[in-house]
Structures are given as structure tokens and as C-alpha cells.
Amino acid sequence: MKHTSRFFTVGITLLLTLLCVFTGGCAHYPETPQLEQVGTGGYRLANMTRTDQSDELLVVLAISGGGMRAAALGYGVLEELRRTEVMVNGEKRRLLDEVDVISAVSGGSLPATYYGLRGEKMFDEFEERVLSRNLERELALRIITPTNWFRMPSGTFGKSDLFAELYDDTVFDHATFSDLQQASGPFVIINGTDVTTGARFSYTQEYFDAICGDLSGVTLGRAIATSTSLPPLLTPITLENRGGTCGRKAPDWMTDAEAAISESETPGRALLRARALKSYEDPNRPYVHIFDGGLSENLGLSEVLRAFELLKVEPDVTVLPALRQARKVVVISVNALRFPEVNWDRSPGPPDTDILTDQMWSIPVDRISFDAIEQVQEKLVAWQADAPSGAPSRRGYLAQVTFDSLQDPAERLYFKQVKTSLTLPAEQVERLREVAGRLLREAPAFQRLLSDL
């Protein structure tokens, strides 16, 4: 009788499990780890240390979105920095070893994160594990897998959650931000966009403090799936929001931004950012939905601009501590933006709906990117001019890796026609890697840097 009862219980449990799976009721994205109390630990730039680096040289690499085109271009720049040797503190060093921060968006987050986690091993693994794969086909195969038919309609599990699993299973081996911090590589910033506010949301502990989440337990695959989740093909990634429950205190710059509105007719960037962060304390926002980082700023330069702004109003801020003591600041912008040849202006009729839909996305994204480049250049010029009296002079360098710098019209056209997708032919990948190194070597600001060093 006891055996019969046990078998009956096991059978009911199995039946309920099968019903749960096949109705999609149990399908749910991973829970966002809760942060009980805000502290100084976690994945923050202030907690990152790299040995033997020069305090006087700060190198920031920003890699744009653009699918596998951006991933290959960013990887080619990392290869070139690895080949480039400079004199630092009287010793010959690779410029790659002097990179302090990598800020990346969408496809650019793949090489950025892989290098931050795996370091030198990247140059043996990345081509096989990322560049030579057809990630789009692999995602499609996961979508049509029978067990996932019932997970997808659950409402709490979408295509981007599948993509996160794909990245975790096959690229990053389920590594978390705790693993990334322990790797002691450059500080990697993976950027997304808040669906509600339109503001940038970056995978750093400062942003997770706002939602009272513990970033250390979040997987890298989930962060990259966030940054690459471009609608309508992919769904946003959802995070639980417990903002206001972990004792977070608004930093001085947020208070100052709120106070400044009384003296201005229009809110500035700092105030808009402050309001976006404060919105996470709203109890009516128990969830936050984040999608492609390129929709708020596609070059990954926003955090660079933010660091310069905070340096001006809060000299002791720890957002980018190396910026206070650096004498040379190098910003390398890897821009995979392309302008393919179009023919609709040859027709008296307007472009069709699909073209207009694509342009509605690309026009604002591209214009914001151009504006970000100009702002960084202006910040560097101002930073140079603000050197304290009697202190060593400052030098700023903005090196751009962009297809617009190519002199050969045919070559420029070739790269501007490379599609934005997560799979590319091997020949295109090789050409992107080669042109990335060449464009960096030929960038005037990069040549000035090498001469000065």
C-alpha cells in the first residue's frame, strides 16, 4: 500500500510538471538577484585594478553596435592594439595592456566582453566561438525546438531570453559579472536602453543599485542579449525592480541636477538622467524592460561623456577615478555605422513601408552617434585647457575607426554594404578585421599618440 501511494505521488508530480512545461506556465526568465544594502562592492570601475598600468595614460575603447560587422571590426581593433608597442614608464608595452575601459553596444559587446573575461585567450578562441558561427540560425533552431514552443507563449519568456541562454551555453560558459570582475581585465560596460524612459541602462553596479539588484550574479550572456535585443525581431530583457528598498542615497550630482531646474527653463542631460534613475524608486515599476543599447546611443560613448561631466561638477567622483590624474586621455571610437547605396530618390513615388520603418530607426540613431563624437571631441579640448596652473600639460586623443575614412570609393562602398546581422561570410569577417587595424593605424589622432609616446 505504501509503494502504491508513493508511485501515485510521483505520478501526480510528473503529470503536473509535464502540464506546466507544455502549457508554458513554468517558463520564466531568471530572477534578478536582490541587493539587500547598497555598499561599495560589486562590479564598479572604482573596484577594478590592472597591474603595471601607467597612471598618466587613460585609454577608453568604445565599440558600436552593428551585429557581427561591429563584432569583427571591434575584434580587429583589439588585434591591432595587441600588435602596437609603446613606451610606458620607461618600458615597452603593448597598447592593449593599457586599455582601462571598454564601453560597447549590441554586436560590439561580444568582443568587448570576451576580451574582458578571457584576456589573451580571446585571440585563440573568439573566431571559432563567435565570428565564424551563424548565431541567427542557432537561435532559430532553438526557437523551433519543441520544448521551447511552450516556453515562448508564457509571457515571461521571449526570444531574447533564448538568445541569453545561447550566449551563456556556447560562448561565455555561464560566466557572471563576478567572474568578469575577478578576471582583472579592463572594465567592460555593456549598454542597453530602458523601454519606458528611453534612457541608457548600463550593466554596472551603479545602475543596479538603482533597482536594488546584485549584478555579480547576473550572467554575461543575459547582459549581451539585452544589448542586442533589437525590436521587433527580438524581445526586451526584463529585470525585477526593487528600487528604494536597499538604502541607496542619491549622489550629489543628482541633487544638484534637480536644484538646477529652478534656474533653467529646460532640463539638461544631467537632470534627465537623474529623473530616469529616480524613476526606479516608483513602486508602480516592479519590472524594468531593457532592449538594444543602440537606440539611446550607438557608439558606447555616453559613459565617457558622463565621466567628463561629473569630473567638472564633482572632482572627487569615483565614476572614472583615473581621469583625475591622467595626463593623456585616449578615446578610440570603433564605429561600424554604414550608409548603403539607396535608389529611392530616383523615383517620383515615396519609399515603401519597410524602407520607411527602417529609416525611422536608423535616422535618429545615426544622428545621435554623430553628436556623441562631436561632444567627446569638445570635452577633450576643454579637459586639455582646464589643466591646473603649473601642472604638466594634458593631451587628449580621439581616434576614429570608421568606414568614412577609407579613401578608395570602391572599398568604402564594399564595407557600407556589409549587412547588419549576427552571421557573416568568412571573407567579409577577414576583410573587416584587416580594415579595422588599418583604419586605426592611419587615424591621425592615433598617429599623434604613438609619436607622443
Short mmCIF file of C-alpha atoms in Angstrom, two decimals:
data_model
loop_
_atom_site.label_atom_id
_atom_site.label_comp_id
_atom_site.label_asym_id
_atom_site.label_seq_id
_atom_site.Cartn_x
_atom_site.Cartn_y
_atom_site.Cartn_z
CA MET A 1 0.00 0.00 0.00
CA LYS A 2 2.87 2.35 0.84
CA HIS A 3 4.52 1.61 -2.51
CA THR A 4 1.25 2.35 -4.32
CA SER A 5 0.88 5.68 -2.52
CA ARG A 6 4.46 6.66 -3.37
CA PHE A 7 4.01 5.75 -7.04
CA PHE A 8 0.76 7.74 -7.10
CA THR A 9 2.52 10.83 -5.64
CA VAL A 10 5.39 10.54 -8.11
CA GLY A 11 2.93 10.13 -10.96
CA ILE A 12 0.93 13.23 -9.98
CA THR A 13 4.14 15.26 -9.64
CA LEU A 14 5.31 14.12 -13.07
CA LEU A 15 1.92 14.89 -14.61
CA LEU A 16 1.85 18.39 -13.10
CA THR A 17 5.39 19.01 -14.32
CA LEU A 18 4.51 17.96 -17.85
CA LEU A 19 1.38 20.11 -17.83
CA CYS A 20 3.43 23.04 -16.59
CA VAL A 21 6.01 22.59 -19.34
CA PHE A 22 3.56 22.01 -22.17
CA THR A 23 1.33 24.92 -21.29
CA GLY A 24 4.23 27.31 -20.85
CA GLY A 25 3.15 28.12 -17.29
CA CYS A 26 6.59 27.41 -15.82
CA ALA A 27 8.63 29.27 -18.42
CA HIS A 28 10.23 32.30 -16.79
CA TYR A 29 13.37 34.35 -17.24
CA PRO A 30 15.97 34.14 -14.41
CA GLU A 31 15.22 36.22 -11.34
CA THR A 32 17.32 39.34 -10.87
CA PRO A 33 19.46 38.77 -7.73
CA GLN A 34 18.35 41.07 -4.93
CA LEU A 35 20.64 43.64 -3.30
CA GLU A 36 19.79 44.00 0.36
CA GLN A 37 22.00 47.01 1.10
CA VAL A 38 23.92 49.35 -1.18
CA GLY A 39 27.63 49.31 -0.47
CA THR A 40 30.90 49.94 -2.25
CA GLY A 41 31.44 46.41 -3.53
CA GLY A 42 30.38 44.88 -6.80
CA TYR A 43 31.19 45.45 -10.44
CA ARG A 44 32.21 49.12 -10.31
CA LEU A 45 35.02 50.91 -12.06
CA ALA A 46 36.38 52.06 -8.71
CA ASN A 47 36.90 48.38 -7.77
CA MET A 48 38.82 47.44 -10.92
CA THR A 49 42.61 47.32 -10.75
CA ARG A 50 45.06 46.40 -13.50
CA THR A 51 48.69 45.93 -12.60
CA ASP A 52 51.62 47.78 -14.18
CA GLN A 53 49.45 50.34 -15.96
CA SER A 54 50.50 53.96 -16.25
CA ASP A 55 48.53 56.38 -14.06
CA GLU A 56 49.19 59.14 -16.58
CA LEU A 57 47.65 57.31 -19.54
CA LEU A 58 43.93 56.55 -19.70
CA VAL A 59 42.71 54.53 -22.68
CA VAL A 60 38.99 54.08 -23.39
CA LEU A 61 37.77 51.88 -26.23
CA ALA A 62 34.18 52.32 -27.43
CA ILE A 63 32.74 49.70 -29.83
CA SER A 64 29.47 50.44 -31.61
CA GLY A 65 26.55 48.26 -32.47
CA GLY A 66 26.11 46.72 -35.88
CA GLY A 67 25.75 42.96 -35.45
CA MET A 68 28.63 40.72 -36.50
CA ARG A 69 30.02 43.58 -38.60
CA ALA A 70 30.65 45.52 -35.38
CA ALA A 71 31.97 42.41 -33.61
CA ALA A 72 34.54 41.74 -36.35
CA LEU A 73 35.54 45.41 -36.57
CA GLY A 74 35.98 45.63 -32.79
CA TYR A 75 37.99 42.41 -32.74
CA GLY A 76 40.26 43.76 -35.48
CA VAL A 77 40.96 46.86 -33.39
CA LEU A 78 41.82 44.71 -30.36
CA GLU A 79 44.21 42.74 -32.58
CA GLU A 80 45.88 45.96 -33.74
CA LEU A 81 46.25 47.25 -30.17
CA ARG A 82 47.86 43.92 -29.32
CA ARG A 83 50.40 44.41 -32.13
CA THR A 84 51.15 48.03 -31.19
CA GLU A 85 54.04 48.54 -28.77
CA VAL A 86 54.69 51.83 -26.96
CA MET A 87 57.00 53.11 -24.24
CA VAL A 88 55.16 53.46 -20.92
CA ASN A 89 57.01 54.34 -17.70
CA GLY A 90 60.28 53.61 -19.45
CA GLU A 91 59.21 50.13 -20.54
CA LYS A 92 58.00 48.76 -23.85
CA ARG A 93 54.40 47.61 -23.54
CA ARG A 94 51.53 46.63 -25.80
CA LEU A 95 48.96 49.36 -26.07
CA LEU A 96 46.28 46.71 -25.50
CA ASP A 97 47.57 46.27 -21.95
CA GLU A 98 46.92 49.96 -21.28
CA VAL A 99 43.19 49.81 -22.12
CA ASP A 100 41.28 50.76 -18.96
CA VAL A 101 37.66 50.77 -20.11
CA ILE A 102 35.71 49.19 -22.97
CA SER A 103 32.20 50.54 -23.46
CA ALA A 104 30.17 48.63 -26.02
CA VAL A 105 26.77 48.38 -27.62
CA SER A 106 24.94 45.47 -29.25
CA GLY A 107 27.29 43.48 -31.53
CA GLY A 108 30.29 45.37 -30.17
CA SER A 109 29.60 43.94 -26.72
CA LEU A 110 30.68 40.47 -27.91
CA PRO A 111 34.42 41.19 -28.41
CA ALA A 112 34.44 43.67 -25.52
CA THR A 113 33.08 41.17 -23.02
CA TYR A 114 35.02 38.21 -24.36
CA TYR A 115 38.32 40.06 -24.00
CA GLY A 116 37.38 41.35 -20.54
CA LEU A 117 36.65 37.79 -19.40
CA ARG A 118 39.19 35.68 -21.28
CA GLY A 119 42.04 38.11 -21.88
CA GLU A 120 44.81 36.74 -24.07
CA LYS A 121 42.89 33.51 -24.71
CA MET A 122 40.48 35.53 -26.82
CA PHE A 123 42.90 35.57 -29.74
CA ASP A 124 42.84 31.76 -29.87
CA GLU A 125 39.10 31.31 -29.30
CA PHE A 126 36.99 34.23 -30.47
CA GLU A 127 36.99 33.50 -34.19
CA GLU A 128 35.74 29.95 -33.72
CA ARG A 129 33.34 30.63 -30.85
CA VAL A 130 31.79 33.79 -32.28
CA LEU A 131 32.90 35.18 -35.63
CA SER A 132 32.66 32.01 -37.70
CA ARG A 133 29.28 30.95 -36.33
CA ASN A 134 25.76 31.50 -37.60
CA LEU A 135 24.17 32.73 -34.37
CA GLU A 136 20.94 33.64 -36.15
CA ARG A 137 20.46 30.08 -37.38
CA GLU A 138 21.32 28.69 -33.96
CA LEU A 139 18.71 30.95 -32.37
CA ALA A 140 16.15 29.87 -34.96
CA LEU A 141 16.87 26.22 -34.17
CA ARG A 142 16.27 26.89 -30.50
CA ILE A 143 13.00 28.65 -31.26
CA ILE A 144 11.66 25.65 -33.21
CA THR A 145 12.81 23.12 -30.61
CA PRO A 146 9.57 21.51 -29.32
CA THR A 147 10.23 22.22 -25.64
CA ASN A 148 10.59 25.91 -26.47
CA TRP A 149 7.27 26.04 -28.32
CA PHE A 150 5.59 26.05 -24.93
CA ARG A 151 8.07 28.33 -23.18
CA MET A 152 7.70 31.19 -25.65
CA PRO A 153 3.93 31.89 -25.20
CA SER A 154 4.27 32.08 -21.41
CA GLY A 155 4.52 35.88 -21.42
CA THR A 156 7.55 35.78 -19.15
CA PHE A 157 10.00 34.22 -21.59
CA GLY A 158 10.88 35.61 -25.01
CA LYS A 159 13.27 35.21 -27.92
CA SER A 160 15.91 37.36 -26.23
CA ASP A 161 15.80 35.05 -23.20
CA LEU A 162 16.61 32.21 -25.60
CA PHE A 163 19.45 34.28 -27.00
CA ALA A 164 20.77 34.82 -23.46
CA GLU A 165 20.78 31.05 -22.96
CA LEU A 166 22.57 30.59 -26.29
CA TYR A 167 25.30 33.05 -25.30
CA ASP A 168 25.62 31.51 -21.84
CA ASP A 169 25.72 27.91 -23.11
CA THR A 170 28.02 28.29 -26.09
CA VAL A 171 30.07 31.49 -25.75
CA PHE A 172 30.55 32.53 -22.12
CA ASP A 173 30.10 29.22 -20.27
CA HIS A 174 27.60 30.78 -17.85
CA ALA A 175 30.15 33.27 -16.52
CA THR A 176 28.73 36.07 -14.35
CA PHE A 177 29.79 39.63 -13.62
CA SER A 178 31.54 38.30 -10.54
CA ASP A 179 33.72 36.21 -12.88
CA LEU A 180 34.29 39.26 -15.08
CA GLN A 181 35.46 41.27 -12.08
CA GLN A 182 37.82 38.52 -10.94
CA ALA A 183 39.35 38.31 -14.43
CA SER A 184 41.06 41.67 -13.73
CA GLY A 185 40.77 42.84 -17.32
CA PRO A 186 39.57 46.25 -18.48
CA PHE A 187 36.27 47.49 -17.10
CA VAL A 188 33.59 46.46 -19.59
CA ILE A 189 30.36 48.46 -19.86
CA ILE A 190 27.51 46.73 -21.69
CA ASN A 191 24.85 49.27 -22.62
CA GLY A 192 21.10 48.88 -23.03
CA THR A 193 18.09 51.20 -23.27
CA ASP A 194 15.17 51.48 -20.85
CA VAL A 195 11.97 50.95 -22.86
CA THR A 196 9.96 53.29 -20.64
CA THR A 197 12.27 56.28 -20.20
CA GLY A 198 14.41 55.89 -23.31
CA ALA A 199 17.44 56.43 -21.07
CA ARG A 200 20.60 54.37 -21.20
CA PHE A 201 20.80 51.46 -18.75
CA SER A 202 24.28 50.00 -18.37
CA TYR A 203 25.26 46.73 -16.76
CA THR A 204 27.34 48.21 -13.93
CA GLN A 205 26.60 48.04 -10.23
CA GLU A 206 25.85 51.78 -10.14
CA TYR A 207 22.82 51.19 -12.35
CA PHE A 208 21.85 48.01 -10.49
CA ASP A 209 21.99 49.95 -7.21
CA ALA A 210 19.07 51.97 -8.59
CA ILE A 211 16.95 48.81 -8.98
CA CYS A 212 18.42 47.21 -5.83
CA GLY A 213 19.84 44.33 -7.84
CA ASP A 214 23.07 42.44 -7.28
CA LEU A 215 24.84 42.44 -10.63
CA SER A 216 27.51 39.97 -9.51
CA GLY A 217 25.12 37.05 -10.01
CA VAL A 218 23.84 38.10 -13.45
CA THR A 219 25.27 36.17 -16.40
CA LEU A 220 27.21 37.89 -19.15
CA GLY A 221 25.02 36.23 -21.75
CA ARG A 222 21.94 37.90 -20.34
CA ALA A 223 23.60 41.33 -20.46
CA ILE A 224 24.68 40.86 -24.07
CA ALA A 225 21.23 39.58 -25.04
CA THR A 226 19.89 42.84 -23.60
CA SER A 227 22.20 45.00 -25.68
CA THR A 228 21.48 43.06 -28.87
CA SER A 229 17.69 42.78 -28.49
CA LEU A 230 16.61 44.98 -31.37
CA PRO A 231 12.82 45.03 -31.85
CA PRO A 232 10.65 43.87 -33.49
CA LEU A 233 12.65 40.71 -34.20
CA LEU A 234 13.78 40.31 -30.59
CA THR A 235 12.06 41.00 -27.28
CA PRO A 236 13.31 43.16 -24.40
CA ILE A 237 15.05 41.59 -21.42
CA THR A 238 13.14 42.03 -18.16
CA LEU A 239 14.71 42.78 -14.77
CA GLU A 240 12.91 42.78 -11.42
CA ASN A 241 12.96 46.27 -9.96
CA ARG A 242 13.15 46.68 -6.17
CA GLY A 243 14.32 50.30 -6.26
CA GLY A 244 14.09 52.18 -2.99
CA THR A 245 14.47 49.09 -0.77
CA CYS A 246 18.25 48.87 -0.37
CA GLY A 247 19.20 52.18 1.23
CA ARG A 248 20.56 53.84 -1.88
CA LYS A 249 21.23 57.55 -1.43
CA ALA A 250 21.10 59.86 -4.41
CA PRO A 251 24.61 61.12 -5.29
CA ASP A 252 25.32 64.84 -5.12
CA TRP A 253 25.18 65.27 -8.88
CA MET A 254 21.56 64.10 -8.92
CA THR A 255 20.59 66.54 -6.17
CA ASP A 256 22.38 69.35 -7.97
CA ALA A 257 20.61 68.48 -11.22
CA GLU A 258 17.21 68.67 -9.55
CA ALA A 259 18.09 72.02 -7.97
CA ALA A 260 19.35 73.45 -11.25
CA ILE A 261 15.95 73.19 -12.94
CA SER A 262 14.76 76.20 -10.94
CA GLU A 263 17.41 78.29 -12.71
CA SER A 264 16.75 76.98 -16.21
CA GLU A 265 13.76 76.82 -18.50
CA THR A 266 14.71 73.46 -19.97
CA PRO A 267 16.04 70.28 -18.28
CA GLY A 268 19.64 69.40 -19.12
CA ARG A 269 21.13 65.97 -19.75
CA ALA A 270 22.07 65.55 -16.08
CA LEU A 271 18.51 66.21 -14.93
CA LEU A 272 17.02 63.80 -17.48
CA ARG A 273 19.47 61.13 -16.33
CA ALA A 274 18.69 61.86 -12.67
CA ARG A 275 14.95 61.52 -13.28
CA ALA A 276 15.43 58.25 -15.17
CA LEU A 277 17.37 56.76 -12.22
CA LYS A 278 14.90 58.10 -9.68
CA SER A 279 12.02 56.52 -11.60
CA TYR A 280 13.20 53.09 -10.42
CA GLU A 281 12.02 54.02 -6.92
CA ASP A 282 8.44 54.17 -8.21
CA PRO A 283 6.53 51.22 -6.70
CA ASN A 284 4.44 51.14 -9.87
CA ARG A 285 7.55 49.93 -11.74
CA PRO A 286 8.19 46.48 -10.25
CA TYR A 287 9.76 45.44 -13.55
CA VAL A 288 12.14 47.16 -15.95
CA HIS A 289 12.29 46.20 -19.61
CA ILE A 290 15.60 46.84 -21.39
CA PHE A 291 16.39 46.49 -25.09
CA ASP A 292 19.08 47.34 -27.66
CA GLY A 293 21.61 49.88 -26.38
CA GLY A 294 21.97 51.47 -29.79
CA LEU A 295 18.56 53.08 -29.51
CA SER A 296 19.83 55.52 -26.86
CA GLU A 297 23.42 55.93 -28.15
CA ASN A 298 25.03 53.50 -30.57
CA LEU A 299 28.75 54.20 -30.08
CA GLY A 300 29.16 53.46 -26.37
CA LEU A 301 30.44 57.00 -25.75
CA SER A 302 27.76 58.08 -23.26
CA GLU A 303 29.73 56.89 -20.24
CA VAL A 304 32.79 58.80 -21.47
CA LEU A 305 30.73 61.98 -21.70
CA ARG A 306 29.21 61.31 -18.29
CA ALA A 307 32.67 60.93 -16.73
CA PHE A 308 33.81 64.30 -18.08
CA GLU A 309 30.59 65.95 -16.89
CA LEU A 310 30.94 64.54 -13.38
CA LEU A 311 34.63 65.46 -13.23
CA LYS A 312 33.56 69.06 -13.78
CA VAL A 313 30.92 69.18 -11.04
CA GLU A 314 32.39 66.62 -8.62
CA PRO A 315 36.21 66.48 -8.86
CA ASP A 316 36.40 63.61 -6.36
CA VAL A 317 33.84 61.42 -8.07
CA THR A 318 34.77 57.74 -8.37
CA VAL A 319 32.97 57.08 -11.66
CA LEU A 320 36.24 57.34 -13.56
CA PRO A 321 38.96 57.89 -10.92
CA ALA A 322 41.82 57.56 -13.40
CA LEU A 323 40.52 60.63 -15.22
CA ARG A 324 41.60 62.86 -12.33
CA GLN A 325 45.29 62.01 -12.58
CA ALA A 326 45.72 61.15 -16.26
CA ARG A 327 47.89 63.40 -18.41
CA LYS A 328 46.93 61.67 -21.65
CA VAL A 329 43.36 60.52 -22.37
CA VAL A 330 42.84 58.34 -25.42
CA VAL A 331 39.35 57.57 -26.75
CA ILE A 332 39.18 55.07 -29.61
CA SER A 333 35.76 55.02 -31.26
CA VAL A 334 35.06 51.92 -33.35
CA ASN A 335 32.10 52.92 -35.49
CA ALA A 336 30.56 50.18 -37.64
CA LEU A 337 27.97 52.59 -39.00
CA ARG A 338 27.25 52.15 -42.70
CA PHE A 339 25.26 54.09 -45.26
CA PRO A 340 24.33 51.61 -48.00
CA GLU A 341 23.63 52.85 -51.50
CA VAL A 342 19.95 53.69 -51.98
CA ASN A 343 17.89 54.41 -55.08
CA TRP A 344 14.52 55.64 -53.84
CA ASP A 345 15.31 59.27 -54.68
CA ARG A 346 15.32 58.28 -58.35
CA SER A 347 11.62 57.57 -58.19
CA PRO A 348 8.75 60.08 -58.02
CA GLY A 349 6.97 57.79 -55.55
CA PRO A 350 7.96 57.66 -51.86
CA PRO A 351 9.84 54.68 -50.36
CA ASP A 352 7.75 51.70 -49.34
CA THR A 353 6.67 50.97 -45.77
CA ASP A 354 9.56 48.60 -44.95
CA ILE A 355 12.15 51.17 -46.02
CA LEU A 356 10.45 53.93 -44.06
CA THR A 357 10.25 51.72 -40.97
CA ASP A 358 13.98 51.01 -41.19
CA GLN A 359 14.76 54.70 -41.67
CA MET A 360 12.64 55.63 -38.66
CA TRP A 361 15.05 53.58 -36.54
CA SER A 362 18.31 54.45 -38.25
CA ILE A 363 18.00 58.21 -38.73
CA PRO A 364 17.81 59.17 -35.02
CA VAL A 365 20.38 56.52 -34.03
CA ASP A 366 22.87 57.74 -36.62
CA ARG A 367 22.37 61.42 -35.76
CA ILE A 368 22.85 60.75 -32.04
CA SER A 369 26.10 58.94 -32.91
CA PHE A 370 27.45 61.91 -34.85
CA ASP A 371 26.54 64.22 -31.98
CA ALA A 372 28.29 61.96 -29.45
CA ILE A 373 31.54 62.11 -31.45
CA GLU A 374 31.44 65.90 -31.52
CA GLN A 375 30.69 66.09 -27.80
CA VAL A 376 33.62 63.84 -26.91
CA GLN A 377 35.94 65.97 -29.03
CA GLU A 378 34.69 69.11 -27.27
CA LYS A 379 35.12 67.51 -23.84
CA LEU A 380 38.70 66.51 -24.63
CA VAL A 381 39.56 70.03 -25.78
CA ALA A 382 38.02 71.51 -22.62
CA TRP A 383 39.82 68.97 -20.42
CA GLN A 384 43.15 69.91 -22.00
CA ALA A 385 42.51 73.60 -21.39
CA ASP A 386 41.49 73.05 -17.76
CA ALA A 387 44.88 71.72 -16.65
CA PRO A 388 45.81 73.29 -13.27
CA SER A 389 48.40 76.05 -13.39
CA GLY A 390 51.90 74.68 -13.02
CA ALA A 391 50.80 71.07 -13.63
CA PRO A 392 52.08 69.02 -16.57
CA SER A 393 50.22 69.68 -19.80
CA ARG A 394 47.34 67.45 -20.84
CA ARG A 395 46.78 65.79 -24.21
CA GLY A 396 43.54 64.31 -25.49
CA TYR A 397 43.22 61.97 -28.49
CA LEU A 398 40.04 60.88 -30.27
CA ALA A 399 40.88 58.20 -32.82
CA GLN A 400 38.01 57.13 -35.06
CA VAL A 401 37.76 53.80 -36.83
CA THR A 402 35.06 54.40 -39.41
CA PHE A 403 34.41 53.37 -43.00
CA ASP A 404 34.08 57.04 -43.97
CA SER A 405 37.86 57.33 -43.56
CA LEU A 406 38.52 54.94 -46.44
CA GLN A 407 39.95 56.78 -49.44
CA ASP A 408 39.09 54.21 -52.10
CA PRO A 409 35.42 54.71 -53.14
CA ALA A 410 35.06 51.08 -54.17
CA GLU A 411 36.39 49.82 -50.86
CA ARG A 412 34.23 52.26 -48.93
CA LEU A 413 31.17 51.04 -50.86
CA TYR A 414 32.07 47.40 -50.14
CA PHE A 415 32.07 47.87 -46.38
CA LYS A 416 28.98 50.04 -46.38
CA GLN A 417 27.09 47.18 -47.99
CA VAL A 418 28.00 44.61 -45.31
CA LYS A 419 24.71 43.64 -43.70
CA THR A 420 23.74 44.12 -40.08
CA SER A 421 23.24 40.54 -38.95
CA LEU A 422 24.71 38.05 -36.50
CA THR A 423 26.26 35.95 -39.22
CA LEU A 424 28.68 36.99 -41.97
CA PRO A 425 30.65 35.11 -44.65
CA ALA A 426 34.23 34.29 -43.64
CA GLU A 427 35.60 36.53 -46.39
CA GLN A 428 33.77 39.57 -45.02
CA VAL A 429 34.90 38.83 -41.47
CA GLU A 430 38.53 38.68 -42.60
CA ARG A 431 38.26 41.92 -44.53
CA LEU A 432 36.64 43.66 -41.56
CA ARG A 433 39.45 42.55 -39.24
CA GLU A 434 42.09 43.76 -41.67
CA VAL A 435 40.48 47.12 -42.36
CA ALA A 436 39.96 47.72 -38.63
CA GLY A 437 43.68 47.54 -37.96
CA ARG A 438 44.49 49.67 -40.99
CA LEU A 439 41.96 52.37 -40.12
CA LEU A 440 43.30 52.58 -36.57
CA ARG A 441 46.92 52.82 -37.75
CA GLU A 442 46.01 55.57 -40.22
CA ALA A 443 43.84 57.61 -37.82
CA PRO A 444 45.59 61.00 -37.35
CA ALA A 445 44.93 61.09 -33.60
CA PHE A 446 46.34 57.58 -33.19
CA GLN A 447 49.48 58.55 -35.10
CA ARG A 448 49.90 61.59 -32.83
CA LEU A 449 49.54 59.36 -29.78
CA LEU A 450 52.23 56.96 -30.97
CA SER A 451 54.53 59.87 -31.76
CA ASP A 452 53.99 61.41 -28.31
CA LEU A 453 54.58 58.09 -26.56
#
